[in-house]
mmCIF file of C-alpha atoms and ligand atoms in Angstrom:
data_model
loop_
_atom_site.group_PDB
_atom_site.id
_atom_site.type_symbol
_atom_site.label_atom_id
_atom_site.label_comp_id
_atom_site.label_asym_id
_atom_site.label_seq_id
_atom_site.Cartn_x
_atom_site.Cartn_y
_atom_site.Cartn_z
ATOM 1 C CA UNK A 1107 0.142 23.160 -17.291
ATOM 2 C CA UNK A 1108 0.530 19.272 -16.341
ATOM 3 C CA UNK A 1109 3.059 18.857 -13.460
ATOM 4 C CA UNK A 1110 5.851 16.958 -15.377
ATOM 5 C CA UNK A 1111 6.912 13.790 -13.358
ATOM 6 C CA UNK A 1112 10.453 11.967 -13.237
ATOM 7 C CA UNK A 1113 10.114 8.463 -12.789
ATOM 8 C CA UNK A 1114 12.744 6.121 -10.695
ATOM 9 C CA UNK A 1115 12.791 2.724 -11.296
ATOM 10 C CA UNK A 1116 11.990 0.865 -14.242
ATOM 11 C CA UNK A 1117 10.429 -2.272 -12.901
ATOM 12 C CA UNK A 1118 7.158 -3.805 -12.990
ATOM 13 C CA UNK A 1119 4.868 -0.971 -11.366
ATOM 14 C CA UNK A 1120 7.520 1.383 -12.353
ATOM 15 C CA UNK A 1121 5.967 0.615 -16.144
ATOM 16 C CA UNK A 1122 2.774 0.103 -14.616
ATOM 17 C CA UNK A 1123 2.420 3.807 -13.642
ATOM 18 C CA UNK A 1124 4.344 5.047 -16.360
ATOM 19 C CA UNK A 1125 1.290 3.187 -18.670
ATOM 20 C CA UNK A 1126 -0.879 4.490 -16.034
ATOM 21 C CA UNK A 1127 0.219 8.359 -16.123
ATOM 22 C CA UNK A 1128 0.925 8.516 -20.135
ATOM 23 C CA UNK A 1129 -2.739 6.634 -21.010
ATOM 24 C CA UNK A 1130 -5.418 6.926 -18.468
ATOM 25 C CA UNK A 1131 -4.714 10.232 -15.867
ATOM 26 C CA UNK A 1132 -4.856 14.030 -17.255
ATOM 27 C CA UNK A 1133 -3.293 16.793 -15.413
ATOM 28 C CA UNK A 1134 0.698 15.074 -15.583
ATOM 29 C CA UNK A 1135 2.931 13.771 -18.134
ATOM 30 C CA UNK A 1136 6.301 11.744 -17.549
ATOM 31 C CA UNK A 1137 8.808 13.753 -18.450
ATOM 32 C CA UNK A 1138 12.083 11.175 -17.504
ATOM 33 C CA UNK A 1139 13.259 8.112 -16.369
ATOM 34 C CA UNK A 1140 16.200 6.705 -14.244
ATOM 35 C CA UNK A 1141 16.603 3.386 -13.224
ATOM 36 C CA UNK A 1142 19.449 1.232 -12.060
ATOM 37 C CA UNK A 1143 20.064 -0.077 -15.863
ATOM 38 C CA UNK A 1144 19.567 2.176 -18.790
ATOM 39 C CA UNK A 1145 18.124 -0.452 -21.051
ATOM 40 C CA UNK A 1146 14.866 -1.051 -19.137
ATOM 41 C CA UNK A 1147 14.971 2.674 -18.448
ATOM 42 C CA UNK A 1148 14.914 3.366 -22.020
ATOM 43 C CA UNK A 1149 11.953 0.476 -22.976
ATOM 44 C CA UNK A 1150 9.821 2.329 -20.285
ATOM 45 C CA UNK A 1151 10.388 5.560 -21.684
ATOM 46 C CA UNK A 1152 9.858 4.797 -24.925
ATOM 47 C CA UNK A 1153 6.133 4.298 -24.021
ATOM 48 C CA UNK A 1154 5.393 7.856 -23.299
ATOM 49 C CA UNK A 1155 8.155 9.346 -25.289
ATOM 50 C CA UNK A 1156 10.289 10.689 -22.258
ATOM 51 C CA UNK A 1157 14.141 11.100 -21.895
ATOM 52 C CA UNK A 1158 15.916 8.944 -20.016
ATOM 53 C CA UNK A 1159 18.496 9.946 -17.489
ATOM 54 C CA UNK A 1160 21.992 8.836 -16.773
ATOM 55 C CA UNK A 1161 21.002 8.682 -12.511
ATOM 56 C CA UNK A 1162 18.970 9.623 -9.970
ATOM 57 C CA UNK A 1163 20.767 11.906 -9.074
ATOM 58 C CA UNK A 1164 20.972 13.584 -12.751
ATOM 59 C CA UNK A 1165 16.718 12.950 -12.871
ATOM 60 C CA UNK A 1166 16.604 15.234 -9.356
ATOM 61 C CA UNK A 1167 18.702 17.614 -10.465
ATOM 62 C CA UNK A 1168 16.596 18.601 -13.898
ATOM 63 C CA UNK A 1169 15.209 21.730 -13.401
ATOM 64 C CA UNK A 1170 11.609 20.798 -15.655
ATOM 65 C CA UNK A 1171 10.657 18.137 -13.036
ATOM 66 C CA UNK A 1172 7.946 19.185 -10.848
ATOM 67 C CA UNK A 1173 7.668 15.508 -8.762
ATOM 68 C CA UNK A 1174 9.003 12.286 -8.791
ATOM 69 C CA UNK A 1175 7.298 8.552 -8.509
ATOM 70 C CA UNK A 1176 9.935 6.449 -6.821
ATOM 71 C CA UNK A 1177 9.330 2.587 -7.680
ATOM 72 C CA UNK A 1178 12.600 1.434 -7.040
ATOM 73 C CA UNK A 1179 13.402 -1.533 -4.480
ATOM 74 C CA UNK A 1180 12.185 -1.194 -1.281
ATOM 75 C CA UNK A 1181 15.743 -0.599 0.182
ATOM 76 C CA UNK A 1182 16.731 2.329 -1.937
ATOM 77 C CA UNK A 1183 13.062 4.475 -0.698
ATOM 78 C CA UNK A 1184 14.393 6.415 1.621
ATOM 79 C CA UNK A 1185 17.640 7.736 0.263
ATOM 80 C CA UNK A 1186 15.949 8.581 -2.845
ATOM 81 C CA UNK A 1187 12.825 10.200 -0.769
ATOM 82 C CA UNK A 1188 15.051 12.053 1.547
ATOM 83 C CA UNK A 1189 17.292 13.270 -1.868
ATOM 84 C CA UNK A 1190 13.950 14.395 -3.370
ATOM 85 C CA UNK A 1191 13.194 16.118 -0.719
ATOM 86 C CA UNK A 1192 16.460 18.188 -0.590
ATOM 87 C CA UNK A 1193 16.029 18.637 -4.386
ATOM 88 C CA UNK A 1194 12.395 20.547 -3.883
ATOM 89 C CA UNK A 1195 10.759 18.045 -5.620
ATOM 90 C CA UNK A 1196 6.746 16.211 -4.703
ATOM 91 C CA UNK A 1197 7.278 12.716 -3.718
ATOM 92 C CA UNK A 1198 4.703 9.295 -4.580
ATOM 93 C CA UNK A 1199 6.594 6.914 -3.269
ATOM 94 C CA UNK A 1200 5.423 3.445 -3.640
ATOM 95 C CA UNK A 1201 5.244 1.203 -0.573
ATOM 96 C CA UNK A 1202 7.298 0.698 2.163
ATOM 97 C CA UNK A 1203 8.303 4.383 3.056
ATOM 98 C CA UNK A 1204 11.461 2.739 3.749
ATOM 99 C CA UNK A 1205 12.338 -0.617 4.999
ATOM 100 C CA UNK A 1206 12.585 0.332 8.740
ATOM 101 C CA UNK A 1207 10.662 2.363 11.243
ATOM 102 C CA UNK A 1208 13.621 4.617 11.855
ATOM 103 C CA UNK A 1209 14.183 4.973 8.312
ATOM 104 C CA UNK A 1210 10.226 6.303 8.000
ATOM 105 C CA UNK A 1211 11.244 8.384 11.013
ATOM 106 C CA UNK A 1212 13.805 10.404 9.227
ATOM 107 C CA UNK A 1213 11.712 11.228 6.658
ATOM 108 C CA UNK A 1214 8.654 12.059 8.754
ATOM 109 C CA UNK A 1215 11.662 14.843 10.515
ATOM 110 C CA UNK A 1216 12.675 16.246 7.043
ATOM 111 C CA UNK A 1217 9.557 16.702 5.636
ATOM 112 C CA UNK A 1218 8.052 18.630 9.351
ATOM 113 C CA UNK A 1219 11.514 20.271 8.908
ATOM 114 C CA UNK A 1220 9.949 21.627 5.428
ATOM 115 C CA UNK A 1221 6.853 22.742 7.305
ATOM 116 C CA UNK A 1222 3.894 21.343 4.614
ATOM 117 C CA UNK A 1223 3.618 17.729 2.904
ATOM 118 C CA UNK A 1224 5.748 16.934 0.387
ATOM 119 C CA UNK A 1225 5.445 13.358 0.199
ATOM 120 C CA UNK A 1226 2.305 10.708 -0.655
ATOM 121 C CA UNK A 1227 2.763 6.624 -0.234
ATOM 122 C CA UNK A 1228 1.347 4.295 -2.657
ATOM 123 C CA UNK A 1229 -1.258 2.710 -0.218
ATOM 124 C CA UNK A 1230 -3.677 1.995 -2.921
ATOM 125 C CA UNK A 1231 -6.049 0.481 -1.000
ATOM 126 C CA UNK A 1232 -7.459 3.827 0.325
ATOM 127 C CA UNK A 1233 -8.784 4.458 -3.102
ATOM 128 C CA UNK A 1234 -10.498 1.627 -4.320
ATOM 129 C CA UNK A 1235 -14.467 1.989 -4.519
ATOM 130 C CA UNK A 1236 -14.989 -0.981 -1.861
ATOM 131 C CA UNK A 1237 -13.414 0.326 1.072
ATOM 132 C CA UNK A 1238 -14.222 4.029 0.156
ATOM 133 C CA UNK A 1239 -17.631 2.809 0.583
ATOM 134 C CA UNK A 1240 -16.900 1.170 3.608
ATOM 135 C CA UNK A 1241 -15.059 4.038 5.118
ATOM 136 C CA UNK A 1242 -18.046 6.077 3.898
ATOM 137 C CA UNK A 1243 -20.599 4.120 5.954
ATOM 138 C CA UNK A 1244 -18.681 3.691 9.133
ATOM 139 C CA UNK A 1245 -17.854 7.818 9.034
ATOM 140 C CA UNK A 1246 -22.144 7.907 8.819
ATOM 141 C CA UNK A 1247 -22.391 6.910 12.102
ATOM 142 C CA UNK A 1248 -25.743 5.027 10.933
ATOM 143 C CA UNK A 1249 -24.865 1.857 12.303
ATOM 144 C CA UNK A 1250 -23.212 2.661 15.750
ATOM 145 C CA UNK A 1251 -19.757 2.637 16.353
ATOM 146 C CA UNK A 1252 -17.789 0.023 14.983
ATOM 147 C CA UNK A 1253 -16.487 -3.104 17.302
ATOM 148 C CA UNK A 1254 -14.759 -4.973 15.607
ATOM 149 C CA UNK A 1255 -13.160 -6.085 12.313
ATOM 150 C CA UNK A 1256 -12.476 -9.398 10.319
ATOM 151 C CA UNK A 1257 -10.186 -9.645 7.247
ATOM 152 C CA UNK A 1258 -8.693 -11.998 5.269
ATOM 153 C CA UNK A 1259 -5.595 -11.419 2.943
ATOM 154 C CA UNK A 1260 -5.319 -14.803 0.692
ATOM 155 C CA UNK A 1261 -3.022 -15.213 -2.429
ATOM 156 C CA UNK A 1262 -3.231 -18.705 -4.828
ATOM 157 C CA UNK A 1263 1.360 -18.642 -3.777
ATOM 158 C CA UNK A 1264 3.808 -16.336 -3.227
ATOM 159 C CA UNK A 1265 6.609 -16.006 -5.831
ATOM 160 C CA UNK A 1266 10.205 -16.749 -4.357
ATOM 161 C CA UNK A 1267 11.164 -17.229 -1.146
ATOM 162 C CA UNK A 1268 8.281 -15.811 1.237
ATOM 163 C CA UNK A 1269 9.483 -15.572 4.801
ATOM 164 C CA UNK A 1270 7.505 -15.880 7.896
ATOM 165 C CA UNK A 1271 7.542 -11.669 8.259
ATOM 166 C CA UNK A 1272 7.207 -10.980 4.829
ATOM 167 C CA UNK A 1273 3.478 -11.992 5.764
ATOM 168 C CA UNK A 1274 3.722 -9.014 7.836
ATOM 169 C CA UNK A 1275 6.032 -6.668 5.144
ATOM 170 C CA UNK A 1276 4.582 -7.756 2.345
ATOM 171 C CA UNK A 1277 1.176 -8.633 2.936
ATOM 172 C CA UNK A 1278 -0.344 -7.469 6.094
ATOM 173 C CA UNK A 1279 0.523 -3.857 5.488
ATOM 174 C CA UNK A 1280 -1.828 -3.177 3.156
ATOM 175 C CA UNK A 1281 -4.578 -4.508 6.144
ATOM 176 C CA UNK A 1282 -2.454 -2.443 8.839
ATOM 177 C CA UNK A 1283 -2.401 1.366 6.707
ATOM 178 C CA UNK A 1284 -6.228 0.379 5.218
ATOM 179 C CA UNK A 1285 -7.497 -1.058 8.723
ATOM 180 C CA UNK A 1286 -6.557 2.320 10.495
ATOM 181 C CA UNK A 1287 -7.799 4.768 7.795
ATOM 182 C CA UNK A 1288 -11.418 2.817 7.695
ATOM 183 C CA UNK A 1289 -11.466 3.382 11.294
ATOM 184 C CA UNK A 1290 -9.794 6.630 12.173
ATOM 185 C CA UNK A 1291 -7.746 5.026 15.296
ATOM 186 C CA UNK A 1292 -4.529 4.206 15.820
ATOM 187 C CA UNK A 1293 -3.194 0.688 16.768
ATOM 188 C CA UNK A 1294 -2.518 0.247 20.914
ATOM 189 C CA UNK A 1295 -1.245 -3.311 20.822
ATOM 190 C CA UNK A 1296 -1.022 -6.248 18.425
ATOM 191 C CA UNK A 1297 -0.571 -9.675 18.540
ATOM 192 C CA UNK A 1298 -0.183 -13.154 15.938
ATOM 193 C CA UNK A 1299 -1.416 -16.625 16.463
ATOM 194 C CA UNK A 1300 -0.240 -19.223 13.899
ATOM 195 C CA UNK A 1301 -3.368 -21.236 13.657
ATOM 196 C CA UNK A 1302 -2.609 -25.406 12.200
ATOM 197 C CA UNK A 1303 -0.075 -24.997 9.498
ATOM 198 C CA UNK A 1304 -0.965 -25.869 6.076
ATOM 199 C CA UNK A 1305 0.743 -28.555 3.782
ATOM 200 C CA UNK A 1306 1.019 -26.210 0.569
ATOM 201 C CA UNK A 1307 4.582 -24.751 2.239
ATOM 202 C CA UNK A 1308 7.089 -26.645 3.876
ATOM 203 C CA UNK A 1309 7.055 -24.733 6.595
ATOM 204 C CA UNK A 1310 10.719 -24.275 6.688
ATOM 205 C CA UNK A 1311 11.093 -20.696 6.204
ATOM 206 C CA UNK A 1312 7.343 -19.538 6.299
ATOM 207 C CA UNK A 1313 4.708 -20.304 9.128
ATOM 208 C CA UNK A 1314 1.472 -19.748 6.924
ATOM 209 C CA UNK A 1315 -1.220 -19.017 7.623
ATOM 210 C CA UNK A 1316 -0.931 -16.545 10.265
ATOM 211 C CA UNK A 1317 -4.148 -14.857 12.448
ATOM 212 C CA UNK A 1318 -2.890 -11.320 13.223
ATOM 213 C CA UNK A 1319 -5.245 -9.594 16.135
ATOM 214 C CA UNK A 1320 -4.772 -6.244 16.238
ATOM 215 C CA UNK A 1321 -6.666 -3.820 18.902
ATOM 216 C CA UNK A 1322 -6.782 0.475 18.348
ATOM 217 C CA UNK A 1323 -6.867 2.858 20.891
ATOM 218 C CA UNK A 1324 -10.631 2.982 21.353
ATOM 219 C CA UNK A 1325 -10.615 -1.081 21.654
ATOM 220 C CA UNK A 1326 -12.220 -2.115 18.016
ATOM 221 C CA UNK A 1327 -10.350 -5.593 17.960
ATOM 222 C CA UNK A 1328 -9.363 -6.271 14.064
ATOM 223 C CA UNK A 1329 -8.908 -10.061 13.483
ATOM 224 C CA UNK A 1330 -6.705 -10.563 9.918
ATOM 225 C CA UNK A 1331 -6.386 -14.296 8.184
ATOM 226 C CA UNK A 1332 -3.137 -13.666 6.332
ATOM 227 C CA UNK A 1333 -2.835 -16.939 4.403
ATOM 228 C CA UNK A 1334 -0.620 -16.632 1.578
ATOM 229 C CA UNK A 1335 -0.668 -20.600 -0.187
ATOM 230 C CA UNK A 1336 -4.593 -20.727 -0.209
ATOM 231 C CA UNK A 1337 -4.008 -21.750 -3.745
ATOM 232 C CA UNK A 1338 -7.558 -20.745 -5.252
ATOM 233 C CA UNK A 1339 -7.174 -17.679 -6.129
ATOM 234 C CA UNK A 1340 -6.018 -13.868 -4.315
ATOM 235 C CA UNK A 1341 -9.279 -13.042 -1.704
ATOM 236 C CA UNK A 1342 -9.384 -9.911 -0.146
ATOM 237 C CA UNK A 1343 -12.377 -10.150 2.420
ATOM 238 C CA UNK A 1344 -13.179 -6.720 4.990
ATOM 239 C CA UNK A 1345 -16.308 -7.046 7.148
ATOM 240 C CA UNK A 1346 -16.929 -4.109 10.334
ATOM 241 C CA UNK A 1347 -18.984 -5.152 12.557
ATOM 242 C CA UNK A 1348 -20.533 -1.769 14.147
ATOM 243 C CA UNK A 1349 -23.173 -1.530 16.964
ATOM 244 C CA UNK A 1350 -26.090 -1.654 15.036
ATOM 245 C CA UNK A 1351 -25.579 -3.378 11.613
ATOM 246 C CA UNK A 1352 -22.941 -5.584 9.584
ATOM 247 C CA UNK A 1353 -20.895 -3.740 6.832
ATOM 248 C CA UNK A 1354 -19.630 -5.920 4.479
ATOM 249 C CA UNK A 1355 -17.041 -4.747 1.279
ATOM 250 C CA UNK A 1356 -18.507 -5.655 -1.750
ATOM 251 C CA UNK A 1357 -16.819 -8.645 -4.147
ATOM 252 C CA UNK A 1358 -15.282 -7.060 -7.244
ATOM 253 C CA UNK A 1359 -18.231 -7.877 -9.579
ATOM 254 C CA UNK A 1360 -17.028 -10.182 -12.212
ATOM 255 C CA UNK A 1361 -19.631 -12.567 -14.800
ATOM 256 C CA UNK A 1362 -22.267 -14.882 -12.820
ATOM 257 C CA UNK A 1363 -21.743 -18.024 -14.824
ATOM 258 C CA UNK A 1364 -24.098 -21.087 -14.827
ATOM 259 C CA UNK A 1365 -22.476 -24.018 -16.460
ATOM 260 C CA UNK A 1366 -21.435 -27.900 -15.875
ATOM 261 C CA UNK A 1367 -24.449 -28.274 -13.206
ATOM 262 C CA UNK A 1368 -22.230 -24.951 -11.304
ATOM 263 C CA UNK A 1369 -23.218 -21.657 -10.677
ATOM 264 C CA UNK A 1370 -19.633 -19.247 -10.046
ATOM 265 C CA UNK A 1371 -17.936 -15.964 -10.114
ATOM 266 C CA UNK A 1372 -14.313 -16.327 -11.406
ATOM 267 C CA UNK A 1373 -11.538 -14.586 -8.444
ATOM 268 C CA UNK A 1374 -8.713 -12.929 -9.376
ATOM 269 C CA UNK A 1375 -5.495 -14.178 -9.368
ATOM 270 C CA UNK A 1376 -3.396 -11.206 -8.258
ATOM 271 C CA UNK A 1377 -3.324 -7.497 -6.631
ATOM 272 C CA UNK A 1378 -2.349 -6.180 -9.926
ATOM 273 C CA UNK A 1379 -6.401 -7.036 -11.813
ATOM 274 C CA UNK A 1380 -8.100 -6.879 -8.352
ATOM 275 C CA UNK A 1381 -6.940 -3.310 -7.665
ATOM 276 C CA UNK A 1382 -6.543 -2.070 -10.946
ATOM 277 C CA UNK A 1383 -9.126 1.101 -10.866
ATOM 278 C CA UNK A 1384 -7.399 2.264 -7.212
ATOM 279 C CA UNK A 1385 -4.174 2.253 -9.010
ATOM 280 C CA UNK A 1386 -5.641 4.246 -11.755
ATOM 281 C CA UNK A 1387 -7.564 6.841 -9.039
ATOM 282 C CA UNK A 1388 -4.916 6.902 -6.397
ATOM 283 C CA UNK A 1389 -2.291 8.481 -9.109
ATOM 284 C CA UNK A 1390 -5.137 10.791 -10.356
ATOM 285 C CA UNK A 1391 -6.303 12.344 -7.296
ATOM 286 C CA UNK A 1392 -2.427 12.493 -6.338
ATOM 287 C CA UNK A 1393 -1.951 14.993 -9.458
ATOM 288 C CA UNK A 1394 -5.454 16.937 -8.280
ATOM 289 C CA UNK A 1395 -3.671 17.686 -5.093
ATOM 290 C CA UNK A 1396 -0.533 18.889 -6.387
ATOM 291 C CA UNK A 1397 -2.586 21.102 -8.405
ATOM 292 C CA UNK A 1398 -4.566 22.725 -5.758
ATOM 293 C CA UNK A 1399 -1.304 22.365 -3.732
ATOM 294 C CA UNK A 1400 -2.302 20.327 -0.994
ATOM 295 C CA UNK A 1401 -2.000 16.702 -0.362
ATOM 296 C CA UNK A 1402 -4.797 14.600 1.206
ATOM 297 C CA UNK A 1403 -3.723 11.019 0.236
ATOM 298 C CA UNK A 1404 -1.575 8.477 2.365
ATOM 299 C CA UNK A 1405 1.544 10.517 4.184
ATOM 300 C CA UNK A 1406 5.516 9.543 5.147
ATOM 301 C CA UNK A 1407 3.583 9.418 9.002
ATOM 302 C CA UNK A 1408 1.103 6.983 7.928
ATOM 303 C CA UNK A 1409 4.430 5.201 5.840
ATOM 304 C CA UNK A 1410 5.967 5.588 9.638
ATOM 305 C CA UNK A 1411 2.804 4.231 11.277
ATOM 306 C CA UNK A 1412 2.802 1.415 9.418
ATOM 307 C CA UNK A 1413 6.359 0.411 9.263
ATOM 308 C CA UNK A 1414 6.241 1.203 13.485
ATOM 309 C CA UNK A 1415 2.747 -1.462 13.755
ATOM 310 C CA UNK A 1416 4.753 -4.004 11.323
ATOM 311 C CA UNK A 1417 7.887 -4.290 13.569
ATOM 312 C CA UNK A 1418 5.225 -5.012 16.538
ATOM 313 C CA UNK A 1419 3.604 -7.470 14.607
ATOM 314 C CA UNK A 1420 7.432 -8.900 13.699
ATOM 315 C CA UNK A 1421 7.918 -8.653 17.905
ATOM 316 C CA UNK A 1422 4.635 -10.888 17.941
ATOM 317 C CA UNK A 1423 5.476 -13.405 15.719
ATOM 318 C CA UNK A 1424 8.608 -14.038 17.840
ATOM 319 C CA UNK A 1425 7.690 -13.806 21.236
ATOM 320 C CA UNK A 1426 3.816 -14.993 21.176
ATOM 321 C CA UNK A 1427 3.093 -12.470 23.196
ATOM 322 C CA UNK A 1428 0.773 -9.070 23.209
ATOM 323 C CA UNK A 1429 3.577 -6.149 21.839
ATOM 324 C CA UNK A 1430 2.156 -2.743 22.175
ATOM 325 C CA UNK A 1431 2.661 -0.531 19.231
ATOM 326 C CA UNK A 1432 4.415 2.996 20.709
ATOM 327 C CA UNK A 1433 4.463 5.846 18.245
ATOM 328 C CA UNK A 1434 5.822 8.874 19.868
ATOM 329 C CA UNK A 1435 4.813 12.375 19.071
ATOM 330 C CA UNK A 1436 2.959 13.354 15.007
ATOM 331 C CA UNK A 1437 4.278 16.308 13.870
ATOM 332 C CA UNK A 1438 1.550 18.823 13.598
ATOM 333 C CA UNK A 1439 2.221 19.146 9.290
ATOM 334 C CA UNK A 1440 0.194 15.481 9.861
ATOM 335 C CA UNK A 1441 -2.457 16.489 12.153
ATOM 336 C CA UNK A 1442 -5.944 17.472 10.528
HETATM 337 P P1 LIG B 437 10.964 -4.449 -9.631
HETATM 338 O O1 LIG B 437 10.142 -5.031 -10.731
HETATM 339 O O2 LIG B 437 12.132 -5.204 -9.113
HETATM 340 O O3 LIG B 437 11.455 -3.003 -10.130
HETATM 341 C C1 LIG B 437 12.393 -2.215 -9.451
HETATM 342 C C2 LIG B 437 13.065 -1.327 -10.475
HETATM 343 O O4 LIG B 437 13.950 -0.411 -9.816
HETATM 344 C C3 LIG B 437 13.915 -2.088 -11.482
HETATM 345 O O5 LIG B 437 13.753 -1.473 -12.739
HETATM 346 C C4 LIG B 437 15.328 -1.869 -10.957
HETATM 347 O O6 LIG B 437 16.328 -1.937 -11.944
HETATM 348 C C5 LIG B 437 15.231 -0.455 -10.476
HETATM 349 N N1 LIG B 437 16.299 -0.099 -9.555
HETATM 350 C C6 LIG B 437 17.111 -0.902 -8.815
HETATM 351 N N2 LIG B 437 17.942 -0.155 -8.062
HETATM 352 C C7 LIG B 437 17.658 1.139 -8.347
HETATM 353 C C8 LIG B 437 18.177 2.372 -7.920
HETATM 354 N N3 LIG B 437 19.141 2.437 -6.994
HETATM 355 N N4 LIG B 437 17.651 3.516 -8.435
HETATM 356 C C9 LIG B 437 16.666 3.477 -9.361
HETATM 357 N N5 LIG B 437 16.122 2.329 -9.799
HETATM 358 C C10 LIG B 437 16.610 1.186 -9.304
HETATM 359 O O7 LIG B 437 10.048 -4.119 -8.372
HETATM 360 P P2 LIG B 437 8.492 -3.736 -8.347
HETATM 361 O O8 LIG B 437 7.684 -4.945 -8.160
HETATM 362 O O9 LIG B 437 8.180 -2.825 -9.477
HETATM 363 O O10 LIG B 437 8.432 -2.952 -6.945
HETATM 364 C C11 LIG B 437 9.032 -1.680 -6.779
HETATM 365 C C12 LIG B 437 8.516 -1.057 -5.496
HETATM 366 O O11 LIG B 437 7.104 -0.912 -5.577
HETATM 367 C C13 LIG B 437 8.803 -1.891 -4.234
HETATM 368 O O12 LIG B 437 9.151 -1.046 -3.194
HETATM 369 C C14 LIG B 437 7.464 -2.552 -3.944
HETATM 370 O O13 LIG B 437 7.246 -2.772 -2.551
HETATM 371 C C15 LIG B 437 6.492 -1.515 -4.449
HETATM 372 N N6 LIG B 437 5.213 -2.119 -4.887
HETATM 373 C C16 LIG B 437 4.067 -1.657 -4.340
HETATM 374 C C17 LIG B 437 2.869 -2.229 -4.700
HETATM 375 C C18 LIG B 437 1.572 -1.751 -4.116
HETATM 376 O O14 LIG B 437 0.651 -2.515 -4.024
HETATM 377 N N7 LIG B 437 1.453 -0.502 -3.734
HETATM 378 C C19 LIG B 437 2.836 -3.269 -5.637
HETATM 379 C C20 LIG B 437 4.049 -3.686 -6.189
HETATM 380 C C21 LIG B 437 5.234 -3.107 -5.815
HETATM 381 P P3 LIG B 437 17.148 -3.322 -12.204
HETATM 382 O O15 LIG B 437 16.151 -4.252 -12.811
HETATM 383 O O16 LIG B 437 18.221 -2.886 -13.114
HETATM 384 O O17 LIG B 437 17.644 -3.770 -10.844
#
């Protein structure tokens, strides 16, 4: 039987997974919908023919909902995590965990308090086929151990207001949960640089671009180019450089063209086309693990981890300086 999935939130990759559940995935149907305002709630629905609920609260409290997919604003995560929880229901909770490291903290107690995982994040990056292939090399040992790590996280302009730490919040995290999962290490101290300022901002409420250095326990030293007003298109570059070769992740591979005395490969524009089939995999092989009934992908400690390795980056912007990046003790429901 499919597990039959309430959705919160009716927003943009609310829809998105709705589309992505209803059309592409087998094994899990959407059963409901609750969102903040019933009309997009109802829109949403009406794409995979599911009932829409009054509140949260009413969606958590149906009886014929096996797990929720929380897509609401960032701010609302954890109440509606930690309510899911109490309601015996499997969480995917889109990124952040919650908005601050204690936040991610209390969930990472409720759900040890349970005694087995409960809860995924949507850290997408984990399952798209270039880093997989990545991860895949470095965990071959072929190459040595790896040393160190450059990135680069560009977008063509943010939309709205774009503050100096969403480049950390909002941008950067993806780097910081994908970063530590390529390599199996944890982060010991980070630190940010802001190189000469570009001319595409103002530079009034966002320093851009930013070079964020971040260094794991065993010493691999990760350099990330966050520059969010590059303006020519949205450039996600991962090289690891191990002992004994270079690994690379490979472009997404769009048309070749020759034309106009040029020979060029079109970028994307956005996260949405670029990461498109890690979307699609990441909501799959959630619903495989429910099934055998055990989760494998992203967890509320690697939300925590995350959110705990942001605020240090956040520290670093400030004060210039090297923060270290102090975790505390993993519950043993995370430890493999
Ligand atoms: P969005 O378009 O603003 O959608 C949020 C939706 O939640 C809206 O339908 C909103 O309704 C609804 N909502 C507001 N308050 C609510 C509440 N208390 N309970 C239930 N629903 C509520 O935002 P989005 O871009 O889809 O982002 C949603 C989340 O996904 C964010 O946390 C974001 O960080 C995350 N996200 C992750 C990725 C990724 O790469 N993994 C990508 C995009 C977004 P109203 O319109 O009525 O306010």
């Amino acid at each position: 039987m499919g597990i039959r999935i309430g959705m919160i939130g009716a927003g943009q990759i609310g829809e998105d997974h709705v589309r992505r559940v209803t059309e592409k995935i087998s094994g899990a149907e959407i059963a409901a919908v609750a969102s903040r305002r019933r009309e997009p709630a109802e829109k949403v629905a009406a794409i995979c023919g599911a009932r829409v609920e009054n509140s949260v609260d009413d969606l958590l409290a149906a009886k014929d909902i096996d797990a929720v997919i929380i897509a609401s604003p960032s701010e609302r995560h954890e109440e509606q995590v930690l309510a899911a929880l109490q309601a015996g229901k499997q969480v995917f909770c889109e990124k952040p965990l919650a908005v601050t490291a204690e936040g991610c903290r209390r969930i990472v107690e409720a759900e040890a308090r349970i005694g087995r995982r409960m809860i995924q994040v949507g850290f997408m990056r984990r399952y798209d086929q270039g880093y997989r292939q990545l991860r895949k090399a470095i965990e071959s040992k072929e190459f040595g151990v790896p040393l160190m790590v450059h990135c680069a996280h560009r977008n063509i302009a943010p939309h709205g207001t774009f503050t100096t730490d969403m480049s950390v919040t909002q941008t950067a995290i993806h780097e910081i949960d994908v970063t530590r999962w390529l390599l199996d290490d944890d982060y010991a101290s980070v630190q940010v640089i802001f190189p000469r300022q570009t001319s595409n901002t103002d530079g009034t409420v966002l320093r851009d671009p930013q070079m964020m250095i971040l260094q794991t326990k065993s010493g691999v030293c990760i350099n990330l180019e966050v520059y969010v007003n590059c303006r020519f298109g949205y450039d996600i570059q991962c090289e690891v450089v191990c002992e004994n070769g270079v690994l690379r992740m490979p472009e997404p591979s769009n048309l070749l063209i020759r034309a106009d005395a040029k020979r060029y490969t079109a970028l994307e524009t956005d996260w949405v086309l670029r990461f498109v089939e890690a979307y699609d995999v990441e909501l799959q092989e959630w619903v495989e693990d429910m099934h055998a009934g055990i989760l494998r992908g992203p967890s509320a400690w690697d939300g925590y981890v995350a959110a705990v390795t942001a605020d240090a980056l956040m520290a670093a912007q400030q004060s210039g300086a090297v923060q270290p990046v102090i975790l505390g003790d993993c519950p043993a429901i995370y430890l493999k």
